[in-house]
C-alpha positions as a Python dict, from the first residue, in 0.01 Angstrom:
ca = {
    (1, 'M'): (0, 0, 0),
    (2, 'S'): (-140, 172, -310),
    (3, 'L'): (-223, 514, -353),
    (4, 'D'): (-430, 482, -659),
    (5, 'F'): (-686, 701, -634),
    (6, 'D'): (-826, 968, -802),
    (7, 'R'): (-716, 1353, -822),
    (8, 'K'): (-1108, 1434, -823),
    (9, 'D'): (-1126, 1311, -471),
    (10, 'C'): (-844, 1522, -335),
    (11, 'F'): (-862, 1844, -222),
    (12, 'V'): (-585, 2062, -418),
    (13, 'V'): (-454, 2384, -299),
    (14, 'D'): (-210, 2552, -593),
    (15, 'G'): (-7, 2803, -433),
    (16, 'K'): (387, 2860, -414),
    (17, 'L'): (574, 2827, -98),
    (18, 'A'): (849, 3093, -16),
    (19, 'L'): (1178, 2960, 142),
    (20, 'P'): (1376, 3239, 260),
    (21, 'Y'): (1780, 3152, 353),
    (22, 'T'): (2096, 3272, 403),
    (23, 'Y'): (2416, 3217, 170),
    (24, 'F'): (2733, 3217, 359),
    (25, 'A'): (3038, 3288, 139),
    (26, 'G'): (3283, 3172, 389),
    (27, 'R'): (3568, 3303, 563),
    (28, 'M'): (3774, 3377, 217),
    (29, 'G'): (3488, 3513, 38),
    (30, 'S'): (3380, 3684, 294),
    (31, 'K'): (3671, 3891, 385),
    (32, 'F'): (3696, 3960, -11),
    (33, 'I'): (3310, 4042, -49),
    (34, 'T'): (3319, 4297, 264),
    (35, 'T'): (3649, 4483, 144),
    (36, 'L'): (3520, 4515, -196),
    (37, 'R'): (3198, 4678, -66),
    (38, 'D'): (3338, 4855, 214),
    (39, 'E'): (3674, 4983, 81),
    (40, 'K'): (3660, 4951, -300),
    (41, 'K'): (3944, 4744, -288),
    (42, 'I'): (4014, 4415, -479),
    (43, 'M'): (4197, 4156, -209),
    (44, 'G'): (4388, 3830, -321),
    (45, 'V'): (4580, 3595, -126),
    (46, 'K'): (4975, 3482, -219),
    (47, 'C'): (5146, 3172, -188),
    (48, 'P'): (5468, 3220, 30),
    (49, 'V'): (5601, 2938, -141),
    (50, 'C'): (5533, 2959, -496),
    (51, 'N'): (5442, 3325, -491),
    (52, 'K'): (5136, 3250, -725),
    (53, 'V'): (4851, 3502, -627),
    (54, 'Y'): (4477, 3393, -631),
    (55, 'V'): (4220, 3611, -733),
    (56, 'P'): (3928, 3536, -589),
    (57, 'P'): (4114, 3419, -304),
    (58, 'R'): (4145, 3085, -149),
    (59, 'Q'): (4249, 2880, 146),
    (60, 'T'): (4512, 2668, -17),
    (61, 'C'): (4744, 2697, -306),
    (62, 'E'): (4676, 2457, -604),
    (63, 'I'): (5020, 2390, -668),
    (64, 'D'): (5221, 2316, -351),
    (65, 'M'): (4914, 2287, -113),
    (66, 'T'): (5008, 2538, 132),
    (67, 'D'): (4784, 2702, 360),
    (68, 'I'): (4745, 3053, 225),
    (69, 'R'): (4453, 3206, 443),
    (70, 'E'): (4641, 3455, 601),
    (71, 'N'): (4875, 3611, 342),
    (72, 'W'): (4614, 3892, 175),
    (73, 'V'): (4763, 4114, -98),
    (74, 'E'): (4615, 4408, -264),
    (75, 'L'): (4541, 4400, -626),
    (76, 'R'): (4564, 4739, -874),
    (77, 'N'): (4219, 4758, -1039),
    (78, 'T'): (4366, 4673, -1395),
    (79, 'G'): (4432, 4403, -1577),
    (80, 'E'): (4384, 4224, -1900),
    (81, 'V'): (4133, 3987, -2110),
    (82, 'T'): (4268, 3609, -2120),
    (83, 'N'): (3970, 3480, -2273),
    (84, 'F'): (3572, 3599, -2365),
    (85, 'T'): (3256, 3503, -2483),
    (86, 'V'): (2960, 3664, -2632),
    (87, 'I'): (2609, 3562, -2352),
    (88, 'R'): (2328, 3628, -2619),
    (89, 'Y'): (2009, 3476, -2448),
    (90, 'D'): (1846, 3622, -2175),
    (91, 'D'): (1772, 3435, -1839),
    (92, 'K'): (1650, 3545, -1506),
    (93, 'H'): (1967, 3473, -1349),
    (94, 'L'): (2210, 3670, -1543),
    (95, 'P'): (2334, 4002, -1397),
    (96, 'R'): (2261, 4176, -1797),
    (97, 'K'): (1996, 4167, -2066),
    (98, 'A'): (2175, 4005, -2315),
    (99, 'P'): (2380, 4016, -2538),
    (100, 'F'): (2665, 4108, -2325),
    (101, 'I'): (3055, 3998, -2304),
    (102, 'L'): (3155, 3796, -2037),
    (103, 'A'): (3576, 3810, -1992),
    (104, 'L'): (3818, 3640, -1813),
    (105, 'V'): (4032, 3907, -1669),
    (106, 'K'): (4363, 3840, -1506),
    (107, 'L'): (4484, 4163, -1255),
    (108, 'D'): (4800, 4302, -1240),
    (109, 'G'): (4990, 4091, -1001),
    (110, 'A'): (4759, 3826, -1003),
    (111, 'D'): (4790, 3492, -1160),
    (112, 'S'): (4435, 3339, -1177),
    (113, 'P'): (4162, 3547, -1368),
    (114, 'F'): (3804, 3550, -1318),
    (115, 'A'): (3493, 3572, -1506),
    (116, 'H'): (3309, 3986, -1519),
    (117, 'I'): (3138, 4158, -1737),
    (118, 'L'): (3325, 4387, -2000),
    (119, 'E'): (3136, 4699, -2116),
    (120, 'G'): (3242, 5011, -2334),
    (121, 'I'): (3362, 4782, -2639),
    (122, 'V'): (3162, 4577, -2887),
    (123, 'P'): (3238, 4205, -2902),
    (124, 'E'): (3454, 4253, -3272),
    (125, 'E'): (3685, 4472, -3113),
    (126, 'V'): (3794, 4257, -2799),
    (127, 'T'): (4106, 4112, -2838),
    (128, 'L'): (4303, 3862, -2594),
    (129, 'G'): (4561, 4050, -2381),
    (130, 'M'): (4347, 4390, -2393),
    (131, 'R'): (4387, 4610, -2092),
    (132, 'V'): (4103, 4668, -1893),
    (133, 'E'): (3987, 4837, -1569),
    (134, 'A'): (3740, 4794, -1334),
    (135, 'V'): (3435, 5010, -1250),
    (136, 'F'): (3303, 4983, -904),
    (137, 'A'): (2912, 5018, -874),
    (138, 'K'): (2763, 5322, -687),
    (139, 'A'): (2538, 5103, -479),
    (140, 'T'): (2649, 4800, -319),
    (141, 'T'): (2487, 4467, -359),
    (142, 'S'): (2720, 4281, -109),
    (143, 'T'): (2828, 4098, -419),
    (144, 'I'): (3120, 4035, -722),
    (145, 'L'): (2900, 4285, -873),
    (146, 'D'): (2981, 4565, -623),
    (147, 'I'): (3265, 4570, -915),
    (148, 'D'): (2975, 4700, -1179),
    (149, 'H'): (3183, 4620, -1493),
    (150, 'F'): (3523, 4585, -1652),
    (151, 'E'): (3583, 4878, -1947),
    (152, 'P'): (3902, 4920, -2174),
    (153, 'A'): (4181, 5076, -1973),
    (154, 'R'): (4244, 5434, -2038),
    (155, 'V'): (4591, 5522, -2112),
    (156, 'S'): (4656, 5746, -1828),
    (157, 'K'): (4546, 5428, -1629),
    (158, 'V'): (4778, 5184, -1765),
    (159, 'Q'): (5061, 5439, -1729),
    (160, 'V'): (5053, 5486, -1367),
    (161, 'S'): (5337, 5628, -1154),
    (162, 'E'): (5281, 5354, -857),
    (163, 'P'): (5447, 5060, -900),
    (164, 'A'): (5286, 4718, -918),
    (165, 'P'): (5217, 4558, -573),
    (166, 'R'): (5479, 4272, -674),
    (167, 'A'): (5769, 4567, -697),
    (168, 'Q'): (5695, 4821, -446),
    (169, 'E'): (6011, 4768, -233),
    (170, 'H'): (6219, 4830, -544),
    (171, 'A'): (6043, 5119, -695),
    (172, 'A'): (6273, 5395, -576),
    (173, 'V'): (6583, 5227, -730),
    (174, 'P'): (6659, 5338, -1063),
    (175, 'K'): (6776, 5052, -1302),
    (176, 'S'): (7098, 5030, -1456),
    (177, 'K'): (7187, 5000, -1790),
    (178, 'E'): (7237, 4607, -1776),
    (179, 'E'): (6918, 4566, -1602),
    (180, 'L'): (6726, 4751, -1858),
    (181, 'D'): (6941, 4556, -2119),
    (182, 'Q'): (6847, 4269, -1974),
    (183, 'D'): (6454, 4366, -1943),
    (184, 'E'): (6513, 4408, -2318),
    (185, 'R'): (6638, 4076, -2414),
    (186, 'R'): (6365, 3954, -2166),
    (187, 'K'): (6059, 4120, -2361),
    (188, 'A'): (6233, 4027, -2681),
    (189, 'M'): (6264, 3658, -2606),
    (190, 'S'): (5886, 3663, -2429),
    (191, 'K'): (5788, 3698, -2819),
    (192, 'K'): (5983, 3398, -2941),
    (193, 'I'): (5849, 3073, -2982),
    (194, 'I'): (5996, 2727, -2985),
    (195, 'I'): (5887, 2454, -3258),
    (196, 'T'): (5951, 2102, -3176),
    (197, 'A'): (5889, 1815, -3429),
    (198, 'A'): (5806, 1472, -3309),
    (199, 'L'): (5944, 1267, -3576),
    (200, 'A'): (5776, 913, -3502),
    (201, 'G'): (5670, 801, -3161),
    (202, 'A'): (5652, 464, -3116),
    (203, 'A'): (5333, 367, -3274),
    (204, 'T'): (5324, 564, -3613),
    (205, 'M'): (5426, 349, -3878),
    (206, 'K'): (5521, 336, -4260),
    (207, 'N'): (5206, 174, -4360),
    (208, 'Q'): (5000, 485, -4230),
    (209, 'N'): (5255, 771, -4387),
    (210, 'P'): (5577, 637, -4597),
    (211, 'A'): (5779, 928, -4429),
    (212, 'V'): (5756, 796, -4091),
    (213, 'P'): (6178, 744, -3996),
    (214, 'Y'): (6325, 383, -3862),
    (215, 'S'): (6678, 401, -3923),
    (216, 'P'): (6932, 634, -3749),
    (217, 'Q'): (6973, 788, -4094),
    (218, 'E'): (6616, 857, -4175),
    (219, 'F'): (6606, 1031, -3855),
    (220, 'A'): (6904, 1245, -3939),
    (221, 'D'): (6757, 1349, -4270),
    (222, 'D'): (6411, 1413, -4116),
    (223, 'A'): (6563, 1615, -3836),
    (224, 'Y'): (6794, 1818, -4073),
    (225, 'K'): (6458, 1932, -4318),
    (226, 'C'): (6286, 2032, -4006),
    (227, 'W'): (6573, 2220, -3857),
    (228, 'K'): (6605, 2402, -4203),
    (229, 'A'): (6216, 2479, -4205),
    (230, 'G'): (6252, 2622, -3865),
    (231, 'A'): (6252, 2338, -3571),
    (232, 'A'): (6462, 2460, -3293),
    (233, 'M'): (6372, 2082, -3110),
    (234, 'V'): (6332, 1721, -3224),
    (235, 'H'): (6134, 1467, -3028),
    (236, 'V'): (6282, 1132, -3067),
    (237, 'H'): (6118, 750, -3019),
    (238, 'A'): (6432, 530, -3173),
    (239, 'R'): (6295, 248, -3409),
    (240, 'E'): (6410, -106, -3504),
    (241, 'D'): (6446, -173, -3864),
    (242, 'S'): (6129, -315, -3859),
    (243, 'G'): (5992, -13, -3719),
    (244, 'M'): (5928, -158, -3355),
    (245, 'A'): (5998, 70, -3075),
    (246, 'T'): (6321, -1, -2895),
    (247, 'H'): (6508, 51, -2579),
    (248, 'D'): (6841, -110, -2718),
    (249, 'H'): (7094, 149, -2588),
    (250, 'G'): (7314, 91, -2878),
    (251, 'R'): (7033, 172, -3132),
    (252, 'I'): (6927, 472, -2944),
    (253, 'K'): (7238, 652, -2928),
    (254, 'D'): (7323, 587, -3292),
    (255, 'T'): (6978, 761, -3374),
    (256, 'H'): (7061, 1057, -3105),
    (257, 'D'): (7431, 1079, -3276),
    (258, 'A'): (7331, 1074, -3617),
    (259, 'I'): (7101, 1388, -3512),
    (260, 'R'): (7351, 1573, -3384),
    (261, 'E'): (7633, 1509, -3619),
    (262, 'K'): (7373, 1618, -3931),
    (263, 'C'): (7264, 1907, -3742),
    (264, 'P'): (7483, 2006, -3436),
    (265, 'D'): (7268, 2342, -3319),
    (266, 'L'): (6962, 2126, -3297),
    (267, 'I'): (6771, 1994, -2939),
    (268, 'V'): (6747, 1619, -2914),
    (269, 'N'): (6464, 1543, -2653),
    (270, 'M'): (6435, 1180, -2625),
    (271, 'S'): (6133, 996, -2513),
    (272, 'S'): (6147, 827, -2187),
    (273, 'A'): (5800, 635, -2251),
    (274, 'V'): (6009, 427, -2541),
    (275, 'G'): (5728, 185, -2610),
    (276, 'M'): (5450, -21, -2498),
    (277, 'G'): (5543, -266, -2264),
    (278, 'K'): (5878, -153, -2142),
    (279, 'T'): (5970, -158, -1773),
    (280, 'A'): (6090, 128, -1545),
    (281, 'E'): (6453, 31, -1600),
    (282, 'Q'): (6433, 24, -1951),
    (283, 'R'): (6270, 337, -1974),
    (284, 'I'): (6457, 536, -1777),
    (285, 'S'): (6865, 345, -1849),
    (286, 'Q'): (6856, 437, -2166),
    (287, 'I'): (6845, 818, -2099),
    (288, 'I'): (7103, 797, -1853),
    (289, 'H'): (7333, 640, -2120),
    (290, 'V'): (7255, 889, -2379),
    (291, 'K'): (7240, 1197, -2163),
    (292, 'P'): (7032, 1412, -2449),
    (293, 'E'): (6951, 1797, -2332),
    (294, 'M'): (6597, 1712, -2237),
    (295, 'A'): (6381, 1427, -2220),
    (296, 'S'): (5983, 1336, -2171),
    (297, 'L'): (5904, 1253, -1823),
    (298, 'N'): (5534, 1154, -1804),
    (299, 'T'): (5325, 1258, -1501),
    (300, 'N'): (5026, 981, -1475),
    (301, 'T'): (4905, 665, -1498),
    (302, 'M'): (4618, 621, -1764),
    (303, 'N'): (4441, 465, -2041),
    (304, 'F'): (4645, 528, -2368),
    (305, 'S'): (4459, 337, -2657),
    (306, 'L'): (4383, 347, -2979),
    (307, 'V'): (3974, 408, -3061),
    (308, 'D'): (3789, 496, -3346),
    (309, 'R'): (3683, 886, -3285),
    (310, 'K'): (3352, 778, -3468),
    (311, 'S'): (3211, 450, -3365),
    (312, 'G'): (3382, 425, -3014),
    (313, 'K'): (3539, 92, -3148),
    (314, 'V'): (3856, 18, -2905),
    (315, 'F'): (4138, -142, -3133),
    (316, 'I'): (4428, -130, -2891),
    (317, 'D'): (4376, -123, -2509),
    (318, 'F'): (4683, -29, -2284),
    (319, 'V'): (4723, 142, -1964),
    (320, 'F'): (5023, 328, -1954),
    (321, 'E'): (5222, 297, -1641),
    (322, 'N'): (5398, 621, -1464),
    (323, 'T'): (5371, 589, -1060),
    (324, 'F'): (5471, 871, -824),
    (325, 'T'): (5794, 620, -739),
    (326, 'M'): (5858, 631, -1144),
    (327, 'L'): (5793, 992, -1165),
    (328, 'Q'): (6023, 1086, -857),
    (329, 'D'): (6263, 818, -958),
    (330, 'F'): (6302, 932, -1360),
    (331, 'G'): (6286, 1315, -1256),
    (332, 'K'): (6595, 1262, -987),
    (333, 'A'): (6772, 1062, -1238),
    (334, 'M'): (6750, 1361, -1541),
    (335, 'E'): (6825, 1612, -1331),
    (336, 'E'): (7123, 1480, -1133),
    (337, 'A'): (7239, 1338, -1516),
    (338, 'G'): (7229, 1694, -1661),
    (339, 'V'): (6910, 1581, -1871),
    (340, 'K'): (6610, 1870, -1857),
    (341, 'P'): (6285, 1682, -1793),
    (342, 'E'): (5975, 1836, -2010),
    (343, 'M'): (5676, 1725, -1838),
    (344, 'E'): (5421, 1566, -2003),
    (345, 'L'): (5075, 1670, -1908),
    (346, 'Y'): (4733, 1473, -2048),
    (347, 'D'): (4532, 1609, -1835),
    (348, 'M'): (4498, 1848, -1489),
    (349, 'G'): (4589, 1505, -1278),
    (350, 'G'): (4916, 1496, -1423),
    (351, 'L'): (5027, 1868, -1291),
    (352, 'D'): (4904, 1769, -950),
    (353, 'N'): (5111, 1486, -917),
    (354, 'W'): (5386, 1672, -1005),
    (355, 'A'): (5355, 1947, -794),
    (356, 'L'): (5333, 1679, -529),
    (357, 'I'): (5648, 1545, -598),
    (358, 'A'): (5805, 1864, -691),
    (359, 'K'): (5790, 1939, -311),
    (360, 'Q'): (6083, 1730, -292),
    (361, 'G'): (6303, 2037, -417),
    (362, 'F'): (6497, 1837, -702),
    (363, 'F'): (6339, 1981, -1018),
    (364, 'T'): (6523, 2300, -1139),
    (365, 'R'): (6362, 2599, -1306),
    (366, 'P'): (6253, 2706, -1512),
    (367, 'F'): (5996, 2394, -1572),
    (368, 'N'): (5893, 2285, -1873),
    (369, 'F'): (5590, 2155, -1965),
    (370, 'N'): (5398, 1996, -2267),
    (371, 'F'): (5028, 1974, -2316),
    (372, 'V'): (4910, 1698, -2476),
    (373, 'W'): (4572, 1666, -2617),
    (374, 'G'): (4375, 1416, -2763),
    (375, 'V'): (4499, 1079, -2665),
    (376, 'A'): (4197, 794, -2599),
    (377, 'G'): (4243, 827, -2232),
    (378, 'G'): (4355, 1203, -2179),
    (379, 'Q'): (4179, 1504, -2202),
    (380, 'A'): (4062, 1596, -2556),
    (381, 'F'): (4133, 1939, -2672),
    (382, 'R'): (3913, 2208, -2572),
    (383, 'P'): (3986, 2588, -2523),
    (384, 'D'): (3854, 2580, -2164),
    (385, 'A'): (4074, 2329, -2066),
    (386, 'F'): (4374, 2480, -2216),
    (387, 'M'): (4309, 2797, -2065),
    (388, 'T'): (4253, 2591, -1714),
    (389, 'M'): (4607, 2395, -1756),
    (390, 'K'): (4803, 2732, -1849),
    (391, 'H'): (4670, 2909, -1539),
    (392, 'A'): (4751, 2636, -1350),
    (393, 'L'): (5136, 2611, -1435),
    (394, 'P'): (5390, 2724, -1194),
    (395, 'E'): (5502, 3081, -1244),
    (396, 'G'): (5744, 3126, -1477),
    (397, 'A'): (5702, 2811, -1615),
    (398, 'N'): (5732, 2752, -2031),
    (399, 'F'): (5465, 2525, -2203),
    (400, 'T'): (5472, 2374, -2516),
    (401, 'T'): (5131, 2234, -2678),
    (402, 'C'): (5080, 1909, -2910),
    (403, 'G'): (4755, 1732, -3005),
    (404, 'V'): (4651, 1427, -3193),
    (405, 'G'): (4509, 1394, -3517),
    (406, 'T'): (4268, 1651, -3583),
    (407, 'D'): (4377, 1844, -3223),
    (408, 'Q'): (4732, 1927, -3349),
    (409, 'F'): (4623, 2253, -3534),
    (410, 'P'): (4380, 2363, -3333),
    (411, 'A'): (4600, 2333, -3049),
    (412, 'I'): (4901, 2511, -3182),
    (413, 'T'): (4730, 2769, -3272),
    (414, 'M'): (4561, 2875, -2983),
    (415, 'S'): (4899, 2774, -2770),
    (416, 'S'): (5094, 3054, -3010),
    (417, 'L'): (4815, 3292, -2923),
    (418, 'A'): (4848, 3197, -2514),
    (419, 'G'): (5228, 3289, -2552),
    (420, 'G'): (5275, 2888, -2520),
    (421, 'H'): (5531, 2691, -2752),
    (422, 'M'): (5432, 2439, -3030),
    (423, 'R'): (5491, 2094, -3104),
    (424, 'V'): (5382, 1880, -3472),
    (425, 'G'): (5512, 1611, -3644),
    (426, 'L'): (5397, 1227, -3759),
    (427, 'E'): (5408, 1121, -3384),
    (428, 'D'): (5113, 1308, -3335),
    (429, 'N'): (4958, 1339, -3686),
    (430, 'I'): (5045, 1194, -3990),
    (431, 'R'): (4841, 1463, -4205),
    (432, 'I'): (4872, 1840, -4280),
    (433, 'P'): (4554, 2059, -4244),
    (434, 'T'): (4462, 2002, -4582),
    (435, 'G'): (4381, 1649, -4510),
    (436, 'E'): (4665, 1543, -4754),
    (437, 'L'): (4958, 1259, -4587),
    (438, 'A'): (5251, 1526, -4474),
    (439, 'K'): (5556, 1484, -4706),
    (440, 'G'): (5742, 1460, -4330),
    (441, 'S'): (5733, 1616, -4007),
    (442, 'Y'): (5886, 1915, -4179),
    (443, 'E'): (5569, 1987, -4371),
    (444, 'Q'): (5398, 2011, -4049),
    (445, 'V'): (5677, 2252, -3886),
    (446, 'E'): (5619, 2457, -4242),
    (447, 'W'): (5264, 2530, -4127),
    (448, 'A'): (5366, 2599, -3739),
    (449, 'V'): (5585, 2856, -3883),
    (450, 'K'): (5314, 2989, -4065),
    (451, 'I'): (5101, 3016, -3763),
    (452, 'A'): (5366, 3149, -3557),
    (453, 'Q'): (5392, 3419, -3817),
    (454, 'I'): (5008, 3525, -3816),
    (455, 'A'): (5002, 3508, -3434),
    (456, 'G'): (5293, 3794, -3423),
    (457, 'R'): (5531, 3538, -3293),
    (458, 'E'): (5910, 3525, -3364),
    (459, 'V'): (6017, 3103, -3445),
    (460, 'A'): (6329, 3052, -3186),
    (461, 'T'): (6651, 2915, -3278),
    (462, 'P'): (6787, 2622, -3106),
    (463, 'D'): (7029, 2834, -2911),
    (464, 'E'): (6714, 3089, -2808),
    (465, 'A'): (6541, 2789, -2738),
    (466, 'R'): (6796, 2679, -2488),
    (467, 'A'): (6816, 2992, -2323),
    (468, 'I'): (6398, 2975, -2303),
    (469, 'M'): (6413, 2624, -2155),
    (470, 'G'): (6734, 2682, -1921),
    (471, 'L'): (6931, 2396, -2092),
    (472, 'R'): (7323, 2365, -2178),
    (473, 'K'): (7425, 2282, -2495),
    (474, 'R'): (7633, 1926, -2529),
}
């Protein structure tokens, strides 16, 4: 049936229809808001398994899927800025008239940040890690805006005498000299940054950059230059003389041993990916045979392709298989052989996969992760994605960052500022930031050292890196 008629034949009434509604914040949100409104307290929930504290609260721990609905904890009103932006455009739904600062604030004792307004400071003076405190609203709105805003913390607020929530039971016990010395060592170690050089990968060839190593001696020479430049660890995919990736135990051991002989202090991290088309047995058996100090452990099955970034044209299309069974079996085999796994995260799904398998309890702390950005099939580097990944890590975990191609140096720069470590090398990028071909992975290490210095971080020695990552020198 056609409804084709002229508007002039219709009786039209112009007006607005009001649709009042009631919003239910949910069980967790309701308690959070009512406690904030009635008691001026900021509440979170704590996971009894991994001890992660979430603010605002949620029902389930994202790391181990534990029900945490009843584990309420009170948080201090002080914290630090983990990121921020400036809102420069007005909108009727915004809580302030533009411009204003919107910051991610992680409260003391919490592991997750939340967004709120930052006042009392101009944007140019805001720094990551700066101390802030909550200012409660004089009149309640029964919303998150019962915290009116955050402002830079006064010194008297930072140096309060009351202990942080996690340390209350120990507050009255004075620390021994040994404990104080240990605190100082831990504080000093937190400033250290580990630089890893990924020397070749499975696909980068000499026709792309002549400095790519193939032979065991070339790997040893390049590793030595990287160590002299400031690297504490090298990541290695062994190659045949033709340049093809190999799973041959003899060739891999020769490459590993040549590096160790040339620079005995250097940490060698071997790849369990090896190269395209290798079976699960070929991938893990060489790790167990060689027993390096550390080896990569890939966490999810994914597209792993070569795609032109400008045109979208696909050159190589490959599915990189890493099933749950492989993640489980590879992880167990490494731990039993005394090889520390480095979990490779190409996106948040990889972290979730690892967390699920980690419930079996065979992974030993400290956990070490590597964020891999820019693979065609994985997550492209973005600061927001980076911070999401960082804040989702288990408490006390170490994280390194690498980026493919032009993602390399922005990614490692952010990692150095966010308390993480850095990976560079010809596996990930054949150039230096000026656009010129790198003379070797060592030249990228030199750039990484400069970035670390600008960020106020001290480059870790191999032994310091071992202490941070929980490795035992062989």
